[in-house]
Coordinates of C-alpha atoms and ligand atoms in Angstrom, one line a residue:
M1354 CA 15.6 -4.2 -14.5
K1355 CA 12.3 -5.4 -16.0
L1356 CA 11.0 -8.8 -15.0
D1357 CA 9.8 -11.1 -17.8
L1358 CA 6.1 -11.3 -16.7
T1359 CA 3.0 -11.6 -18.8
P1360 CA 0.1 -9.3 -17.9
D1361 CA -1.7 -12.2 -16.2
E1362 CA 1.4 -13.1 -14.2
L1363 CA 1.9 -9.5 -13.2
L1364 CA -1.8 -9.3 -12.0
S1365 CA -1.7 -12.6 -10.1
T1366 CA 1.7 -12.3 -8.5
T1367 CA 1.7 -8.7 -7.2
R1368 CA 1.4 -9.8 -3.6
A1369 CA 1.6 -8.3 -0.1
V1370 CA 5.4 -8.5 0.4
R1371 CA 6.5 -7.9 4.0
K1372 CA 9.2 -10.4 4.8
R1373 CA 10.9 -10.6 1.5
L1374 CA 12.0 -6.9 1.2
D1375 CA 15.6 -6.1 0.7
L1376 CA 16.3 -3.6 3.4
T1377 CA 19.9 -3.0 2.3
R1378 CA 19.4 -2.2 -1.4
P1379 CA 18.6 1.4 -2.2
V1380 CA 15.8 2.1 -4.7
E1381 CA 16.8 4.5 -7.5
R1382 CA 14.7 7.7 -7.8
E1383 CA 14.4 7.1 -11.6
V1384 CA 12.8 3.8 -11.1
L1385 CA 10.2 5.3 -8.7
E1386 CA 9.6 8.1 -11.2
E1387 CA 8.9 5.5 -13.9
C1388 CA 6.4 3.7 -11.7
L1389 CA 4.7 7.0 -10.7
Q1390 CA 4.5 8.1 -14.4
L1391 CA 2.7 4.8 -15.1
A1392 CA 0.4 5.4 -12.1
Q1393 CA -0.5 8.8 -13.6
Q1394 CA -2.2 6.9 -16.5
A1395 CA -4.9 5.6 -14.1
P1396 CA -8.5 6.9 -14.3
T1397 CA -9.8 9.5 -11.9
G1398 CA -13.4 10.6 -11.2
G1399 CA -13.1 13.7 -13.3
Y1400 CA -10.9 15.4 -10.7
Q1401 CA -7.9 14.7 -12.9
Q1402 CA -4.7 15.2 -11.1
N1403 CA -5.9 16.0 -7.6
W1404 CA -3.5 13.2 -6.7
H1405 CA -0.3 13.5 -4.7
F1406 CA 2.3 10.9 -3.8
V1407 CA 4.5 11.7 -0.9
V1408 CA 7.7 9.6 -1.4
V1409 CA 9.6 9.3 1.9
Q1410 CA 13.3 8.3 1.8
D1411 CA 14.5 10.4 4.7
A1412 CA 15.5 8.0 7.5
D1413 CA 14.2 10.1 10.4
K1414 CA 10.8 10.6 8.8
R1415 CA 10.5 6.9 8.0
A1416 CA 11.3 6.1 11.6
A1417 CA 8.7 8.5 12.8
L1418 CA 6.1 7.0 10.5
A1419 CA 7.1 3.5 11.6
E1420 CA 6.4 4.5 15.2
L1421 CA 2.9 5.5 14.3
W1422 CA 2.3 2.3 12.4
K1423 CA 3.5 0.2 15.3
Q1424 CA 1.3 1.9 17.8
V1425 CA -1.7 0.6 15.8
A1426 CA -0.3 -2.7 14.5
Y1427 CA 0.5 -4.3 17.9
P1428 CA -2.8 -3.7 19.6
Y1429 CA -4.5 -4.8 16.3
L1430 CA -2.7 -8.1 16.4
Q1431 CA -3.4 -8.5 20.1
R1432 CA -7.1 -7.8 19.6
G1433 CA -7.2 -10.7 17.2
G1434 CA -6.3 -12.8 20.3
G1435 CA -6.6 -16.6 20.8
A1436 CA -5.1 -19.3 18.7
R1437 CA -4.0 -18.3 15.3
E1438 CA -3.7 -20.9 12.6
G1439 CA -2.9 -21.3 9.0
M1440 CA -3.1 -18.2 6.9
M1441 CA -4.0 -15.9 9.8
L1442 CA -0.9 -17.0 11.7
R1443 CA 1.2 -16.4 8.6
I1444 CA -0.2 -12.9 8.1
S1445 CA 0.2 -11.9 11.8
E1446 CA 3.9 -13.1 11.8
A1447 CA 4.4 -11.1 8.6
V1448 CA 2.8 -8.0 10.2
V1449 CA 5.0 -8.3 13.3
H1450 CA 8.0 -8.6 11.0
M1451 CA 6.9 -5.5 9.1
A1452 CA 6.3 -3.6 12.4
E1453 CA 9.9 -4.4 13.5
H1454 CA 11.4 -3.4 10.2
L1455 CA 9.3 -0.7 8.7
H1456 CA 11.7 2.0 9.5
E1457 CA 14.4 0.1 7.5
V1458 CA 12.3 -0.2 4.3
P1459 CA 14.1 2.3 2.0
V1460 CA 11.0 4.0 0.6
H1461 CA 7.5 4.8 2.1
V1462 CA 5.0 5.9 -0.5
I1463 CA 1.9 7.7 0.7
P1464 CA -0.8 8.3 -1.9
C1465 CA -3.0 11.3 -1.1
V1466 CA -6.0 13.0 -2.7
E1467 CA -7.2 16.5 -2.3
G1468 CA -10.2 17.0 0.0
R1469 CA -11.5 15.5 3.2
F1470 CA -14.5 13.1 3.2
E1471 CA -15.6 12.9 6.9
G1472 CA -19.4 12.9 6.9
K1473 CA -19.7 13.3 3.1
P1474 CA -22.2 11.2 1.1
N1475 CA -21.1 7.9 -0.3
F1476 CA -21.2 9.1 -3.8
M1477 CA -18.5 11.7 -3.0
V1478 CA -16.5 9.4 -0.7
A1479 CA -16.4 6.6 -3.3
S1480 CA -15.5 9.0 -6.1
M1481 CA -12.7 10.6 -4.2
Y1482 CA -11.1 7.4 -2.9
A1483 CA -11.5 5.8 -6.4
S1484 CA -9.8 8.8 -7.8
I1485 CA -6.5 7.8 -6.2
I1486 CA -6.6 4.1 -5.4
P1487 CA -6.4 2.9 -9.1
A1488 CA -3.3 5.0 -9.5
A1489 CA -1.7 3.7 -6.3
W1490 CA -2.4 0.1 -7.4
S1491 CA -0.9 0.9 -10.8
F1492 CA 2.2 2.1 -9.0
M1493 CA 2.4 -1.2 -7.2
L1494 CA 2.0 -3.2 -10.4
A1495 CA 4.7 -1.1 -12.1
A1496 CA 6.9 -1.5 -9.1
R1497 CA 6.5 -5.3 -9.2
S1498 CA 7.4 -5.4 -12.9
R1499 CA 10.7 -3.8 -12.0
G1500 CA 11.6 -6.2 -9.2
L1501 CA 10.2 -4.0 -6.4
G1502 CA 7.6 -5.1 -3.9
G1503 CA 5.6 -3.7 -0.9
V1504 CA 2.3 -4.0 0.9
W1505 CA -0.7 -1.8 0.9
T1506 CA -1.2 -0.6 4.5
T1507 CA -3.6 1.7 6.3
F1508 CA -2.5 1.3 10.0
H1509 CA -0.8 4.7 10.2
L1510 CA -4.1 6.5 9.2
V1511 CA -5.3 6.1 12.8
H1512 CA -2.6 8.8 13.4
E1513 CA -3.1 10.5 10.0
Q1514 CA -2.8 14.0 11.5
E1515 CA 0.6 13.2 13.2
A1516 CA 1.8 11.7 9.9
A1517 CA 0.7 14.9 8.1
E1518 CA 2.7 17.0 10.6
I1519 CA 5.8 14.8 10.1
L1520 CA 5.6 15.2 6.3
G1521 CA 4.2 18.7 6.0
I1522 CA 0.9 17.5 4.4
P1523 CA -1.9 20.1 4.8
Y1524 CA -4.2 17.8 6.8
D1525 CA -7.3 20.0 6.4
D1526 CA -7.2 19.9 2.6
V1527 CA -5.5 16.6 1.8
T1528 CA -6.4 12.9 2.7
Q1529 CA -3.8 10.2 2.9
V1530 CA -5.1 6.9 1.7
A1531 CA -2.3 4.4 2.5
L1532 CA 1.4 3.9 3.4
I1533 CA 3.1 1.6 1.0
P1534 CA 6.6 0.4 2.0
V1535 CA 8.6 -0.2 -1.1
A1536 CA 11.9 -2.1 -1.6
Y1537 CA 13.5 -4.5 -4.0
T1538 CA 12.2 -8.0 -3.3
L1539 CA 14.4 -10.9 -2.2
G1540 CA 13.9 -13.1 -5.2
T1541 CA 11.3 -12.3 -7.7
D1542 CA 9.2 -15.5 -7.8
F1543 CA 5.8 -15.0 -6.2
K1544 CA 2.8 -17.3 -6.4
P1545 CA -0.9 -16.3 -6.9
G1546 CA -2.8 -16.0 -3.6
K1547 CA -5.4 -18.4 -2.4
R1548 CA -8.9 -17.1 -3.2
K1549 CA -12.5 -18.2 -2.5
P1550 CA -14.4 -19.9 -5.3
L1551 CA -15.6 -17.3 -7.8
D1552 CA -19.2 -18.3 -7.5
S1553 CA -19.2 -17.5 -3.8
M1554 CA -18.6 -13.8 -4.6
V1555 CA -19.9 -13.2 -8.1
H1556 CA -23.6 -12.4 -8.7
W1557 CA -24.9 -12.7 -12.2
D1558 CA -27.9 -10.4 -12.8
H1559 CA -29.2 -10.8 -9.2
W1560 CA -27.5 -10.9 -5.7
Ligands
FMN1037 C1 -7.3 -1.5 2.3 C2 -6.2 -2.4 2.8 C3 -5.6 -2.1 4.0 C4 -4.5 -2.8 4.5 N1 -3.9 -2.5 5.6 C5 -2.8 -3.2 6.0 C6 -2.1 -2.7 7.2 O1 -2.4 -1.7 7.8 N2 -1.0 -3.5 7.6 C7 -0.6 -4.6 6.9 O2 0.3 -5.2 7.3 N3 -1.3 -5.0 5.8 C8 -2.4 -4.3 5.4 N4 -3.0 -4.7 4.2 C9 -2.6 -5.9 3.5 C10 -3.6 -7.1 3.8 O3 -3.4 -7.5 5.2 C11 -3.3 -8.4 3.0 O4 -2.1 -8.9 3.4 C12 -3.2 -8.2 1.6 O5 -4.2 -7.3 1.0 C13 -3.4 -9.5 0.9 O6 -2.3 -9.8 0.3 P1 -2.1 -11.1 -0.6 O7 -3.3 -11.1 -1.5 O8 -0.8 -10.9 -1.3 O9 -2.2 -12.3 0.3 C14 -4.1 -4.0 3.7 C15 -4.7 -4.2 2.5 C16 -5.7 -3.5 2.0 C17 -6.3 -3.8 0.7

């Protein structure tokens, strides 16, 4: 199924989806492959194809990853402390919901890139991360255009080494950059997010 979205609609409505994921509907492998093939068209910093996507459908592995995620998500939410209002309250509720249901989300996608960047100069770190993140975002856009949704998450990276063991990823040689839960969305209508005025963040010719 392809949604009837213009490019601008696709770019403005590919949202962080946590509560509106259909946990009961399987995601076909062919659809994931289409999205990954589109992701392969993204640019890399000359290290073309040092990318890897670990696509996790196995229920036990998803449960183990969800445990790692929760171990970070709950303390993170508590540290926020105090009264939560408006958008922050909505986001924390959504994160709690995700923590409780992550193991049920039918697919976890973990984009990875070859190399480890601890202690490396910014030039190298920026080039390596930017060699996989555009591809991973293309994957999310392609997924959205097919009625799928998800959310970019990094919580599990606090326990990256344990995740590597669960999935057989060679930790010393390969860096995980995110865990993206993927499912069909409940409904396909999403609104653009609220953003700060452009002039508060754009600098023309001078900071
Ligand atoms: C680098 C990065 C890391 C993120 N890590 C997490 C995470 O660990 N857990 C989570 O629930 N959301 C995570 N998010 C999602 C954000 O909290 C936020 O909801 C999202 O980027 C904004 O979505 P929206 O523009 O659709 O409102 C992350 C997003 C980014 C870009």
